mmCIF file of C-alpha atoms and ligand atoms in Angstrom:
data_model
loop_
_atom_site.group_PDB
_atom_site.id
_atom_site.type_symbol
_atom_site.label_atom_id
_atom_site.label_comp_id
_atom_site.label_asym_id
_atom_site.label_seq_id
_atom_site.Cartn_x
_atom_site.Cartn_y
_atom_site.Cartn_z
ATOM 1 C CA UNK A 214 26.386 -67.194 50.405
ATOM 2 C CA UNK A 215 24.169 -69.081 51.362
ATOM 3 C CA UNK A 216 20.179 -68.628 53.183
ATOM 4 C CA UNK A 217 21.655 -71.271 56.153
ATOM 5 C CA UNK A 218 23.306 -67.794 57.405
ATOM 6 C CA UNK A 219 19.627 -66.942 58.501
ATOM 7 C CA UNK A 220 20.297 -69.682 61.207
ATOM 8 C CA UNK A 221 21.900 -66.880 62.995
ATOM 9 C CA UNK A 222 18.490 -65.238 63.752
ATOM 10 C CA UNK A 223 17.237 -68.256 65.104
ATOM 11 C CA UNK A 224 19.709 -68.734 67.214
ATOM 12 C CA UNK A 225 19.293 -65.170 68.131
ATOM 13 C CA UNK A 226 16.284 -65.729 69.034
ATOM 14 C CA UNK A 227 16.610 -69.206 71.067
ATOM 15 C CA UNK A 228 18.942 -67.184 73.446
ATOM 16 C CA UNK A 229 16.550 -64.805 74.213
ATOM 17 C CA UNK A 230 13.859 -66.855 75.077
ATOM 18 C CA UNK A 231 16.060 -68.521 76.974
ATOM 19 C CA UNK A 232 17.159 -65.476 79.494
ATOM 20 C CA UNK A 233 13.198 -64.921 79.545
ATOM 21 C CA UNK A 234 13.002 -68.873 81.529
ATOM 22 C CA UNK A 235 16.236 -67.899 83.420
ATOM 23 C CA UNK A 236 14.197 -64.480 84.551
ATOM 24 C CA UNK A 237 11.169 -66.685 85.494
ATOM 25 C CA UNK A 238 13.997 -69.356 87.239
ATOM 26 C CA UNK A 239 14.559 -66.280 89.481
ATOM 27 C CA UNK A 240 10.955 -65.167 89.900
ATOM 28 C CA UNK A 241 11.933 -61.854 88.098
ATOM 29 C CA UNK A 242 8.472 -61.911 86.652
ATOM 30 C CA UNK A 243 8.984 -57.808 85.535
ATOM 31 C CA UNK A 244 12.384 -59.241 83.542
ATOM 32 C CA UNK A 245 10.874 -62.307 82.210
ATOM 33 C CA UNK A 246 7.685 -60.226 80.712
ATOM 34 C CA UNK A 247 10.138 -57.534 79.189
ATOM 35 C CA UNK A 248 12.106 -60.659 77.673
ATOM 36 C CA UNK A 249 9.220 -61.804 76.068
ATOM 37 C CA UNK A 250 7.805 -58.857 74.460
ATOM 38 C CA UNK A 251 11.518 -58.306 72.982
ATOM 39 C CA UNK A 252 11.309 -62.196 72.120
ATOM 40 C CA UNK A 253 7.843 -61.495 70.515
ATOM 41 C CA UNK A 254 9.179 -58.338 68.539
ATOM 42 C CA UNK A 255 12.044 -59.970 67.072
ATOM 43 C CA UNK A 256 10.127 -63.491 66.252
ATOM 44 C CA UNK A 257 7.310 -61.328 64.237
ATOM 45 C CA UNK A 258 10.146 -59.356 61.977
ATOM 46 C CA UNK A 259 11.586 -62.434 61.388
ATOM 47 C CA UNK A 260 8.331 -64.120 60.478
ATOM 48 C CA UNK A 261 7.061 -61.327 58.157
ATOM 49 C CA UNK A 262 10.241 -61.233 56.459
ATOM 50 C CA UNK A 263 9.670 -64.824 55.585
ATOM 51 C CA UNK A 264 6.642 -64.938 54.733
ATOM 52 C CA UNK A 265 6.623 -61.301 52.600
ATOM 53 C CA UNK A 266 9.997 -61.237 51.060
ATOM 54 C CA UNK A 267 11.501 -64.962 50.939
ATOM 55 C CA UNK A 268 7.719 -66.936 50.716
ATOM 56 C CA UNK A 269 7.430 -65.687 47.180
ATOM 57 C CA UNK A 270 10.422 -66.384 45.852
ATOM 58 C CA UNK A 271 10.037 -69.887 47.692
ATOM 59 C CA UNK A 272 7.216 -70.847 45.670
ATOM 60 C CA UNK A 273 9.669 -70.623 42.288
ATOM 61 C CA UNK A 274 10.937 -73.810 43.214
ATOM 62 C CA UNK A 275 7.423 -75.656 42.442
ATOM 63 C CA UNK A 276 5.786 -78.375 44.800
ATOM 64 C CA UNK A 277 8.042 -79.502 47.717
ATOM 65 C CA UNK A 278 7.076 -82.881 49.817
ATOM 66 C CA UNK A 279 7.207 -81.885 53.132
ATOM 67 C CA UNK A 280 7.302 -78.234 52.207
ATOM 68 C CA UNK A 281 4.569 -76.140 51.076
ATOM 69 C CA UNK A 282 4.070 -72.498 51.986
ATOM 70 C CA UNK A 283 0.941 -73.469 53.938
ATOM 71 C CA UNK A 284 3.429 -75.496 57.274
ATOM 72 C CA UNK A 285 5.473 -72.785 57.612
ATOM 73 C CA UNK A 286 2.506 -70.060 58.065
ATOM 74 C CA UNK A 287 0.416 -72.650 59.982
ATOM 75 C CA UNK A 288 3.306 -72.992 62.541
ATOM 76 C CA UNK A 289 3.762 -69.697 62.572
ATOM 77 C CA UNK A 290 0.696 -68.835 63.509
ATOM 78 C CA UNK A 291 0.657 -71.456 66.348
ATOM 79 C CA UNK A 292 4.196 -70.086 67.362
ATOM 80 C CA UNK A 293 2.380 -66.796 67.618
ATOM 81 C CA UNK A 294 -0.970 -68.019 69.592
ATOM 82 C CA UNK A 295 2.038 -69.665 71.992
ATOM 83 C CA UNK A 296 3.610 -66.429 72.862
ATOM 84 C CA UNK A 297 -0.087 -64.460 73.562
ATOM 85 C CA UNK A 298 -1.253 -67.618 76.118
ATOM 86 C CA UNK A 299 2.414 -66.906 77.766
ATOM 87 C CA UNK A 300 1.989 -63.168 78.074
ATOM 88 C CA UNK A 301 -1.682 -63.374 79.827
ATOM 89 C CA UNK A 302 0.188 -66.479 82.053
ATOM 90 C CA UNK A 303 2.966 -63.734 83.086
ATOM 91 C CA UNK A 304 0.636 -60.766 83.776
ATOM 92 C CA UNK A 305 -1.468 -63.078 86.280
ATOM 93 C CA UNK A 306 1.588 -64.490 87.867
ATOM 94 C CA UNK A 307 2.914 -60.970 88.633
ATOM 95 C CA UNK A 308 -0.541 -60.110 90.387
ATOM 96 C CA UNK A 309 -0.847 -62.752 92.225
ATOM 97 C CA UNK A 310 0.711 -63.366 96.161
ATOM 98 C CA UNK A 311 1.740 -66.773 97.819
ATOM 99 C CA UNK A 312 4.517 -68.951 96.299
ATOM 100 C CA UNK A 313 4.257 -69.154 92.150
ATOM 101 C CA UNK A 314 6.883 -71.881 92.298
ATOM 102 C CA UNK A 315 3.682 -74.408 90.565
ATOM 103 C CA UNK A 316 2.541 -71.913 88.493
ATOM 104 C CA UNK A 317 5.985 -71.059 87.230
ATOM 105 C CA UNK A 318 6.741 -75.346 86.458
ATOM 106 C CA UNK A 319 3.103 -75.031 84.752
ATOM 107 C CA UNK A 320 4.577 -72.290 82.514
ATOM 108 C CA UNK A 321 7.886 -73.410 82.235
ATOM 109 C CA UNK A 322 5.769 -77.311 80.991
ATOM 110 C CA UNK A 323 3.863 -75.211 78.291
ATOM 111 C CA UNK A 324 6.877 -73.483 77.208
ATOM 112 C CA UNK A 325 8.983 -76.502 76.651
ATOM 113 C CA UNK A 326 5.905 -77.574 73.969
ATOM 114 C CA UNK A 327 6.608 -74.426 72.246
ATOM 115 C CA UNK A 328 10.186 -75.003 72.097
ATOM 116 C CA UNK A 329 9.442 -78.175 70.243
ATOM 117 C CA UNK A 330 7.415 -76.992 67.603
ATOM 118 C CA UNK A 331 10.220 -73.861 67.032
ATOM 119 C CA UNK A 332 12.800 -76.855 66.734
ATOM 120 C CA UNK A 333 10.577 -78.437 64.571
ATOM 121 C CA UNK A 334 9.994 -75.275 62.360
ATOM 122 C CA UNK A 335 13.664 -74.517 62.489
ATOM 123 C CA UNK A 336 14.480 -78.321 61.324
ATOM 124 C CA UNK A 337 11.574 -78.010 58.401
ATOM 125 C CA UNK A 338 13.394 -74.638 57.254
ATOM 126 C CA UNK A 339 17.551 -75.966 57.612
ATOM 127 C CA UNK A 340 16.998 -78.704 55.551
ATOM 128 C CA UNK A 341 13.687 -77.678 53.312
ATOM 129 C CA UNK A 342 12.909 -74.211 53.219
ATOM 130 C CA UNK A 343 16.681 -72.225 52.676
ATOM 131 C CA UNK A 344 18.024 -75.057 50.930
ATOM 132 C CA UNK A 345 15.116 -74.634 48.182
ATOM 133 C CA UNK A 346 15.961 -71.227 48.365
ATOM 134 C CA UNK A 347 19.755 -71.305 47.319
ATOM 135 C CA UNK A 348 18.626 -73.603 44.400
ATOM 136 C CA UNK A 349 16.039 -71.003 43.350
ATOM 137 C CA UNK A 350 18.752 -67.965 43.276
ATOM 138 C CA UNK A 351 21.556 -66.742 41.857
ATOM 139 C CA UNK A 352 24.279 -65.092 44.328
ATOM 140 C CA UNK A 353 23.315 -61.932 43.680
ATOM 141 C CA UNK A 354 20.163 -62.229 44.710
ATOM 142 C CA UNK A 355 20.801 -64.180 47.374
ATOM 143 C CA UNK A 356 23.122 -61.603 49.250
ATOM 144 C CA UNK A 357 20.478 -58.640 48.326
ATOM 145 C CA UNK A 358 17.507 -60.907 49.919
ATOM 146 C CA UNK A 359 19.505 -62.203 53.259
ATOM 147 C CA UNK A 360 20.687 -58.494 53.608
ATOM 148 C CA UNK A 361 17.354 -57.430 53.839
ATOM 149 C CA UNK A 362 16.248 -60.355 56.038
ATOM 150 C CA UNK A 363 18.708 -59.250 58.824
ATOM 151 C CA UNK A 364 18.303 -55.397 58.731
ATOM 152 C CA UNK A 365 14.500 -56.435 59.188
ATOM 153 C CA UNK A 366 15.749 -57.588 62.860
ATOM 154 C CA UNK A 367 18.566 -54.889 63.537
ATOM 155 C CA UNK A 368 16.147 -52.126 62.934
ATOM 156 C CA UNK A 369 14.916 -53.280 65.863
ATOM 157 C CA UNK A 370 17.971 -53.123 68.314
HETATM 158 FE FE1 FE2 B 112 13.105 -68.826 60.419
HETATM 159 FE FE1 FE2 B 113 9.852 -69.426 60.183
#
């Protein structure tokens, strides 16, 4: 076992955001809110899990180039500030009249820079974060820790 099978909830999570642009494609700006806000839910759980339960164990493995705890929180957080500017974006687009085809491509242009720093953040964690990770745990642990990793997300459901 290995923590790569945490790829899952990214991937998880990639489709979801991705139904919320398809709801905007379509103007369903109710759909594409709801989307996000179940986006949101599930990126937090998997966040705090990361940072509460695997960050500390992390750390075991000493000083990593390219690697320490401090990237993964920052982009976090920026992840985070991402998805708040989008919600405010999707509350004025549903008030407003008139066609929101420009304001949806301005949306849909700020989204596509936070889909490059989640690629980047999912790229930092496949090949630095889990990998330290398996080295820094024995199999036993590492089932009991990626167990708890994915109920965090199905409690949700
Ligand atoms: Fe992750
Ligand atoms: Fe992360």
């Amino acid at each position: 076992m290995s923590f790569a099978e945490l790829l899952n909830v990214h991937e998880r999570l990639n489709e979801l955001f991705l139904l919320h642009q398809e709801s905007l494609l379509r103007f369903d700006f109710e759909l594409a809110a709801g989307l996000l806000r179940i986006y949101d839910r599930e990126l937090r759980a998997h966040m705090r899990v990361e940072e509460d339960l695997l960050m500390p164990v992390y750390e075991r493995a000493g000083k990593i180039a390219g690697g320490p705890p401090e990237f993964f929180i920052g982009e976090h957080r920026r992840m985070l500030e991402f998805l708040e500017r989008f919600a405010v974006t999707l509350g004025a687009l549903k008030g407003k009249g008139g066609d929101p085809a420009r304001r949806v491509i301005r949306l849909l242009d700020e989204e596509a820079k936070f889909k490059s720093l989640c690629e980047h953040h999912d790229m930092r964690e496949r090949n630095i974060f889990f990998p330290a990770l398996d080295r820094v745990t024995n199999e036993d642990e590492r089932r009991e820790l990626i167990g708890r990793c994915f109920a965090a997300n199905s409690q949700l459901e």
